[in-house]
mmCIF file of C-alpha atoms in Angstrom:
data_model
loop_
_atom_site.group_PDB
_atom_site.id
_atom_site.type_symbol
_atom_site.label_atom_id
_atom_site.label_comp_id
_atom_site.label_asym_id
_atom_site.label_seq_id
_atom_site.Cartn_x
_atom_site.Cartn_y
_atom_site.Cartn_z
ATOM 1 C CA UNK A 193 7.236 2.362 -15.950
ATOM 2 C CA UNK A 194 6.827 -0.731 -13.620
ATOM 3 C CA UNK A 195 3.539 -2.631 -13.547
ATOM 4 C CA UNK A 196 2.307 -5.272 -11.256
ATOM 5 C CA UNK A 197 0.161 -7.987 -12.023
ATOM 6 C CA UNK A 198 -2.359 -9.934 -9.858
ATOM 7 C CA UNK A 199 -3.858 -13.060 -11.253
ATOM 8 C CA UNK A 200 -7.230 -12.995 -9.816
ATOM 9 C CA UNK A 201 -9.181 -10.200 -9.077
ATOM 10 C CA UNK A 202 -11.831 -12.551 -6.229
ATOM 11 C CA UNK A 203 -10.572 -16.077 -5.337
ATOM 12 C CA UNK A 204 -13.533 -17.874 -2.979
ATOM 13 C CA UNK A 205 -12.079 -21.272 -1.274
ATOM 14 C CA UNK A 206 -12.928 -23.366 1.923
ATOM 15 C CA UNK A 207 -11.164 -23.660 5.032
ATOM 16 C CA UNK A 208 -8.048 -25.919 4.773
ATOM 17 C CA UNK A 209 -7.814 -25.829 1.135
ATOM 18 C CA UNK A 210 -4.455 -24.427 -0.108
ATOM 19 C CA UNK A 211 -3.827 -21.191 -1.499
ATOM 20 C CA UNK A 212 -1.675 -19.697 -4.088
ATOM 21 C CA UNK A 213 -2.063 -16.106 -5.313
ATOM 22 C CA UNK A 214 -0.251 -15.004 -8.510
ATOM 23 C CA UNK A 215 2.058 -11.678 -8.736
ATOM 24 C CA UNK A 216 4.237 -10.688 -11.818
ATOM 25 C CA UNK A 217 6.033 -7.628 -12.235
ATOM 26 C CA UNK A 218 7.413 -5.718 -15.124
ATOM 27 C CA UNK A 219 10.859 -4.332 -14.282
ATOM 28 C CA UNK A 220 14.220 -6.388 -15.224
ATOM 29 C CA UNK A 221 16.543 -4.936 -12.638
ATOM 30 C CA UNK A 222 16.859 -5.634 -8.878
ATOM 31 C CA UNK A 223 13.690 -5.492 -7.022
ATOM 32 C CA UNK A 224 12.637 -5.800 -3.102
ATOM 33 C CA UNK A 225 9.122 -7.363 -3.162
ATOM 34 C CA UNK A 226 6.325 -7.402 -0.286
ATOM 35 C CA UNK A 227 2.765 -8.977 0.232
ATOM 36 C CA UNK A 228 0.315 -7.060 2.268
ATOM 37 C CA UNK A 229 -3.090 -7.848 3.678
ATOM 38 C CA UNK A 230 -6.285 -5.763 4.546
ATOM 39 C CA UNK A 231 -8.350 -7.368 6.409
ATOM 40 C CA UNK A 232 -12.079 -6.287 6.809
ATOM 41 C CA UNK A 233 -11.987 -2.699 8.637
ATOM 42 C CA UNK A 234 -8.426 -2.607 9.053
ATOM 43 C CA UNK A 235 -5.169 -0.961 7.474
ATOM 44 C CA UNK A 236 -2.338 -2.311 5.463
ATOM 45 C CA UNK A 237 -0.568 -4.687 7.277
ATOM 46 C CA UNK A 238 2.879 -6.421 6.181
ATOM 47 C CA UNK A 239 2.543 -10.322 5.506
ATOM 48 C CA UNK A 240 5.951 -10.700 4.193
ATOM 49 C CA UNK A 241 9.648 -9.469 2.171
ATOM 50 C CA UNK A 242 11.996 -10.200 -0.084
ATOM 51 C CA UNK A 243 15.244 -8.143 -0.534
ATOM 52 C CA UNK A 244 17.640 -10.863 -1.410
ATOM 53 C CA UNK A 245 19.264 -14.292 -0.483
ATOM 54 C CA UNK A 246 16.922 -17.416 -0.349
ATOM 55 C CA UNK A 247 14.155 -17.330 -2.526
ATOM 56 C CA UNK A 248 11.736 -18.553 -0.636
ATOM 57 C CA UNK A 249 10.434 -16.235 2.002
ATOM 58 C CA UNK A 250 8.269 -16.978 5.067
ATOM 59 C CA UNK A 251 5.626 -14.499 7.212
ATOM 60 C CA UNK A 252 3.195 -13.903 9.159
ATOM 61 C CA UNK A 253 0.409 -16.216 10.020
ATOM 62 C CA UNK A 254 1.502 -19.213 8.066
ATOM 63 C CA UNK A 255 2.483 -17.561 4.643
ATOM 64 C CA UNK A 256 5.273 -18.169 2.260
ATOM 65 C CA UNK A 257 6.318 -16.801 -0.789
ATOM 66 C CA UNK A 258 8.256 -17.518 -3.574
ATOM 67 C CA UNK A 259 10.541 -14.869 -6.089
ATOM 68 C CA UNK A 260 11.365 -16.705 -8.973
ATOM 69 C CA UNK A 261 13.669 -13.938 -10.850
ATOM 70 C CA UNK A 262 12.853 -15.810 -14.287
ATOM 71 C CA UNK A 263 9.741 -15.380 -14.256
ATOM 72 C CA UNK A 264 9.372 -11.936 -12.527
ATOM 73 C CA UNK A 265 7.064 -13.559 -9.828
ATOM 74 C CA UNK A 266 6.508 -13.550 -6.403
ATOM 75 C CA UNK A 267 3.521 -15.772 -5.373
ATOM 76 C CA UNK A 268 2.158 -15.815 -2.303
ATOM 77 C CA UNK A 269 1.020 -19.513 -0.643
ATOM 78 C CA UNK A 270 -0.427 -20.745 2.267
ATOM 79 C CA UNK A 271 -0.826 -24.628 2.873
ATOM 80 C CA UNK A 272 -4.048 -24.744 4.409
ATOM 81 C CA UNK A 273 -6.484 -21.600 4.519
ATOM 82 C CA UNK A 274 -8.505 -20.435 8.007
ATOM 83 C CA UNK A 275 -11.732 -18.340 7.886
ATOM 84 C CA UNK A 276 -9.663 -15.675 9.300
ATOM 85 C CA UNK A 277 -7.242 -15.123 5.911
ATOM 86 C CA UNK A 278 -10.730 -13.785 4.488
ATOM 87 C CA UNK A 279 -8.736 -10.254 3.102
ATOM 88 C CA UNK A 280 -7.541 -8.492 0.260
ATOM 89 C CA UNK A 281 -3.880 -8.834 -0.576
ATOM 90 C CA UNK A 282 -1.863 -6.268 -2.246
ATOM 91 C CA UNK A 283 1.560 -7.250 -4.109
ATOM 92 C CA UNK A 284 4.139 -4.535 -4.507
ATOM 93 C CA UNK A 285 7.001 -4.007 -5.817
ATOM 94 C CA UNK A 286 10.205 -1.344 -4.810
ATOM 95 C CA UNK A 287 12.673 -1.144 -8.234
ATOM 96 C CA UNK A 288 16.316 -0.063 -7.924
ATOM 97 C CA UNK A 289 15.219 2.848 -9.940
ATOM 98 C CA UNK A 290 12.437 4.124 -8.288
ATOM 99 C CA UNK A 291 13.827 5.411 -5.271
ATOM 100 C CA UNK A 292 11.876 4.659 -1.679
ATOM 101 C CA UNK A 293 8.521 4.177 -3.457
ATOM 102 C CA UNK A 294 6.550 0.767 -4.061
ATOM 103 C CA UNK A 295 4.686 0.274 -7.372
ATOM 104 C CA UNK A 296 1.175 -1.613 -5.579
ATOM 105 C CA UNK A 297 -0.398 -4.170 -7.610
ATOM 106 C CA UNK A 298 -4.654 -4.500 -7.930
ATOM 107 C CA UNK A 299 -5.086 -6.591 -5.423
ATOM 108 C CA UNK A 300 -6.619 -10.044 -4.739
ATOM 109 C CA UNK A 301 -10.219 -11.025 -2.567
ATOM 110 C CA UNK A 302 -9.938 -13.718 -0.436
ATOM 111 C CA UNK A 303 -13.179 -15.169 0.634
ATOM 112 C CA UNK A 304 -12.380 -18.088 2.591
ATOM 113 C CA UNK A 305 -16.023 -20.429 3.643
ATOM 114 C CA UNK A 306 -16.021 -21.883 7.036
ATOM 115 C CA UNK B 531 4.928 -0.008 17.582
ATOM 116 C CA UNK B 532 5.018 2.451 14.538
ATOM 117 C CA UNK B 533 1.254 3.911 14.619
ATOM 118 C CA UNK B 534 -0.080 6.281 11.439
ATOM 119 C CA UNK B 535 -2.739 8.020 12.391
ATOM 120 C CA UNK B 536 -5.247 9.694 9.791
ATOM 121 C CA UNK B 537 -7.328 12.564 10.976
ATOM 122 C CA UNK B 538 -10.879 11.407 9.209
ATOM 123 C CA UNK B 539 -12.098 7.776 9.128
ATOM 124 C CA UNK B 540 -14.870 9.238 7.018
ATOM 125 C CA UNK B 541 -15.579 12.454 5.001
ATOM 126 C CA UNK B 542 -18.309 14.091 2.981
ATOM 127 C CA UNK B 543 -17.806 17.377 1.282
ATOM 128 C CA UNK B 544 -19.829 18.903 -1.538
ATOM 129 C CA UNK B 545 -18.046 19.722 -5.052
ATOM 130 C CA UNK B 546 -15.769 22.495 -4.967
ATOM 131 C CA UNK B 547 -14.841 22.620 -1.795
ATOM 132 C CA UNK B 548 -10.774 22.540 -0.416
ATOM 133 C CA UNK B 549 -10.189 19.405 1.571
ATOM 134 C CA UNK B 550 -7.586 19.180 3.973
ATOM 135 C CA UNK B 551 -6.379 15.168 5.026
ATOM 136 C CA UNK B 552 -3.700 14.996 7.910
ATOM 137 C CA UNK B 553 -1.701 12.025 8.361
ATOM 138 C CA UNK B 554 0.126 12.140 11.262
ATOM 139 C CA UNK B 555 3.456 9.120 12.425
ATOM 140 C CA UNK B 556 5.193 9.025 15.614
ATOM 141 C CA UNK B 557 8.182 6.796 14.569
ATOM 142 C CA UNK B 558 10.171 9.806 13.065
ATOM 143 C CA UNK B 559 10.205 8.120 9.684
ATOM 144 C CA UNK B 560 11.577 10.482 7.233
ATOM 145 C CA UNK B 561 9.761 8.777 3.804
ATOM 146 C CA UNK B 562 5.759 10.021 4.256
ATOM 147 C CA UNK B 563 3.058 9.034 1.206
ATOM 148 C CA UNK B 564 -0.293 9.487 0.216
ATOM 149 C CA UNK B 565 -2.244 6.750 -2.075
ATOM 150 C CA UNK B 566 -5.786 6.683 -3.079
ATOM 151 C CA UNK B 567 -7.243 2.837 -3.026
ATOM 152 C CA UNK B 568 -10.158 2.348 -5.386
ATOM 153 C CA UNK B 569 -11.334 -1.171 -6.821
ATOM 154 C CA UNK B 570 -9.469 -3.062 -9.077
ATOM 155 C CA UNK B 571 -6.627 -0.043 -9.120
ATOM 156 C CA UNK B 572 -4.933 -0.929 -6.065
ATOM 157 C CA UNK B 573 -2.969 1.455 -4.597
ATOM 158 C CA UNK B 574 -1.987 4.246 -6.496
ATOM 159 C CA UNK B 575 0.714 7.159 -5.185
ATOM 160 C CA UNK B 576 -0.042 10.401 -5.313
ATOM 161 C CA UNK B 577 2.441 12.189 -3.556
ATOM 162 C CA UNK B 578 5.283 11.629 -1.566
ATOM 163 C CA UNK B 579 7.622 13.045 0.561
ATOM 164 C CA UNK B 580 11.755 12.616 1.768
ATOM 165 C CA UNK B 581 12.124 15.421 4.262
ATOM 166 C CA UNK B 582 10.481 18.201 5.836
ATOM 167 C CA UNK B 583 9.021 21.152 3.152
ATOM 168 C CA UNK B 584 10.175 18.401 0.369
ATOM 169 C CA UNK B 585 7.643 17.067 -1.944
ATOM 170 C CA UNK B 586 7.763 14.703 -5.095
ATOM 171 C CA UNK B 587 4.835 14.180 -7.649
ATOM 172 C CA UNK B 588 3.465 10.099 -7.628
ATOM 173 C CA UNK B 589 1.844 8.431 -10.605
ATOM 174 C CA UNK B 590 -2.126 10.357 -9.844
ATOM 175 C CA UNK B 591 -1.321 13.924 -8.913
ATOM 176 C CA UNK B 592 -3.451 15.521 -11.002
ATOM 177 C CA UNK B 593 -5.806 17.585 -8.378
ATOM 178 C CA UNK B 594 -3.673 17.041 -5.452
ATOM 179 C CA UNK B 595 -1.241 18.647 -3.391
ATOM 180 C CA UNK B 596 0.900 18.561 -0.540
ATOM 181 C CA UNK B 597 2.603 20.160 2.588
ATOM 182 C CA UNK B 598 4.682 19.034 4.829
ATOM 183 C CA UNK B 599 5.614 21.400 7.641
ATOM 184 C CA UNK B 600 7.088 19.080 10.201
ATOM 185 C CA UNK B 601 8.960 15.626 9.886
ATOM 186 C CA UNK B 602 5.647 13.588 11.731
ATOM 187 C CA UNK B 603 2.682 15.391 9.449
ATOM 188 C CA UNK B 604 1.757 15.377 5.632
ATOM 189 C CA UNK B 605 -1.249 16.490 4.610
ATOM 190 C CA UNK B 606 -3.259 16.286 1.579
ATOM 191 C CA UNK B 607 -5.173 19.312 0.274
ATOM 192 C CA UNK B 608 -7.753 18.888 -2.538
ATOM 193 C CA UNK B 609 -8.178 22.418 -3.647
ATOM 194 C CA UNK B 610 -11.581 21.895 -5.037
ATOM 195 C CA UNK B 611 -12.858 18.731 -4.960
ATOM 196 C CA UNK B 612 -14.515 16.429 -7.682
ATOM 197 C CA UNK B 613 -16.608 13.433 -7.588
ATOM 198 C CA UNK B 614 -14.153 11.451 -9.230
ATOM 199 C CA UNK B 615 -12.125 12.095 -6.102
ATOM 200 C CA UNK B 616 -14.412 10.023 -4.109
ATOM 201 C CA UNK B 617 -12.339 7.100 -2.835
ATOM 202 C CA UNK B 618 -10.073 5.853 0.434
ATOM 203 C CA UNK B 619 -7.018 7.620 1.004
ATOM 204 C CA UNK B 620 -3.958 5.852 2.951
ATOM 205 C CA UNK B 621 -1.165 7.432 4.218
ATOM 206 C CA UNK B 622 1.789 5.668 4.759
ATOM 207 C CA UNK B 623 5.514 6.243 6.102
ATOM 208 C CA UNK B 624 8.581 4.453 5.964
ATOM 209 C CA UNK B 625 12.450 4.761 6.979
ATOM 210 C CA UNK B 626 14.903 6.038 4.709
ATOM 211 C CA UNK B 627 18.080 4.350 4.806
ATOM 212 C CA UNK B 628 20.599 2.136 2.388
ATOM 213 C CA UNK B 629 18.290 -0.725 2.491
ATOM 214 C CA UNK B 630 14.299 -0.155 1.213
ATOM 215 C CA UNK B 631 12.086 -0.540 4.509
ATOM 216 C CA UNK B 632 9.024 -1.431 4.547
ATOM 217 C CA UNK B 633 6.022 1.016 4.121
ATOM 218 C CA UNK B 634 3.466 1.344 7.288
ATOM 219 C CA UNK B 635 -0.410 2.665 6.704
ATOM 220 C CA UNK B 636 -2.614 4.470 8.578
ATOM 221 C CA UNK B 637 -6.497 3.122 8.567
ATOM 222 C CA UNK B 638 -7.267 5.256 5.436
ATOM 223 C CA UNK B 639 -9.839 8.440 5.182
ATOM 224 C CA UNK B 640 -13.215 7.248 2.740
ATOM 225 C CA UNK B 641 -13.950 10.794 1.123
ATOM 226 C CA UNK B 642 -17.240 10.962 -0.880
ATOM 227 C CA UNK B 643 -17.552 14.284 -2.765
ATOM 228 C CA UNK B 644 -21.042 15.134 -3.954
#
C-alpha cells in the first residue's frame, strides 16, 4: 500500500525566513501529487499540483514545489514566510493504481512569529 | 465556486447511539469521500463513492457506513458510536474524468462521543 511521509510533525519560524517542508512517498509508478493547507478554522484548501511536465510547480500565495521522481519527493517551499502561512499542510498523493483516491500524508504545523 | 457543505460543524452524542453525517456538493461531482482527521494521522479515507447507490470501502471502515441516494449527498452513518470515534470528519468531492482532479472539502463535522 502507498505511504506518505512528512518530515516534521511542528516547524515554528519567523516572518521572512524561508520555508521548506519535506514529503516522500512510497509508490514507484506514476503519481499526481498535491499540497493542501488548513488554515485555523477553515477547510482543506488546494495550494498546489503536479500531474506531469516541468518539475517544478508553482501555487497559490507564493508557493512552489518541487517532484523529484528519484527521490519520491515533492517538497513544498516558500522564499520568505508571512504570519498569515501559520497552517497545517497536508501532502497527498493519487497512484496510477489507486483509482480517484489520494493517499494524505500526517501533516505539517506551521507556526510562523510575527 | 465548488462549495461542500457538511450538515454539523459540531456534534456530541453519547455511546451507542446511530449517527447520521450529511455532506452535501453542488458542483455535480460524481467522486464523493469521507475522511476522519485526527493528530498526527492525517487524513485517513473511510469511504468513498463513484456514482449514485455505489460505494467502495477506504483504508478505516471498520464502524462506518455509507449511502448515497442522490449524485449531490453522501452521508455517513455510525451505527453505534464509540469513543474512539471521536474526531473531525471531512467530506470531500471531486470530478471523475481521464485526468485525476483535484479533491474539494467541506469545513469538517468535530464528533465527540461520550
Amino acid at each position: 500500500a502507498q505511504s506518505v511521509s512528512q518530515h516534521n510533525h511542528h516547524v515554528i519560524l519567523s516572518e521572512a525566513a524561508s520555508l521548506e517542508l519535506g514529503c516522500n512517498y512510497s509508490y514507484g509508478g506514476t503519481v499526481n501529487l498535491f499540497w493542501y493547507v488548513q488554515y485555523p478554522g477553515q477547510h482543506l484548501q488546494l495550494l498546489l499540483k503536479y500531474f506531469s511536465g516541468d518539475p517544478l510547480v508553482k501555487g497559490i500565495k507564493g508557493f512552489e514545489a518541487e517532484f523529484i521522481k528519484s527521490k519520491f519527493s515533492f517538497n513544498l517551499r516558500k522564499p520568505s514566510v508571512q504570519w498569515s502561512d501559520t497552517a497545517e499542510y497536508f501532502c497527498a498523493v493519487n497512484a496510477d493504481n489507486y483509482g480517484q483516491n489520494f493517499v494524505f500524508g500526517p501533516g505539517t504545523r506551521l507556526s510562523v512569529l510575527p | 465556486d465548488v462549495k461542500v457543505t457538511q450538515s454539523s460543524r459540531y456534534l456530541v452524542k453519547r455511546t451507542g447511539e446511530k449517527v447520521f453525517l450529511e455532506c452535501v456538493q453542488d458542483m455535480d461531482h460524481e467522486n464523493m469521500f469521507w475522511y476522519r482527521q485526527d493528530p498526527g494521522l492525517g487524513l485517513r479515507l473511510i469511504y468513498f463513492s463513484y456514482d449514485v447507490k455505489m460505494k467502495e470501502k477506504g483504508d478505516i471502515p471498520e464502524g462506518y457506513s455509507v449511502s448515497r441516494e442522490k449524485k449531490e449527498r453522501f452521508s455517513l452513518i455510525l451505527e453505534s458510536a464509540s469513543t474512539n470515534q471521536t474526531s473531525m470528519y471531512l467530506c470531500a468531492s471531486s470530478l471523475t474524468g481521464a485526468i485525476i482532479y483535484e479533491q474539494y472539502f467541506g469545513p469538517g463535522t468535530r464528533l465527540t462521543v461520550t
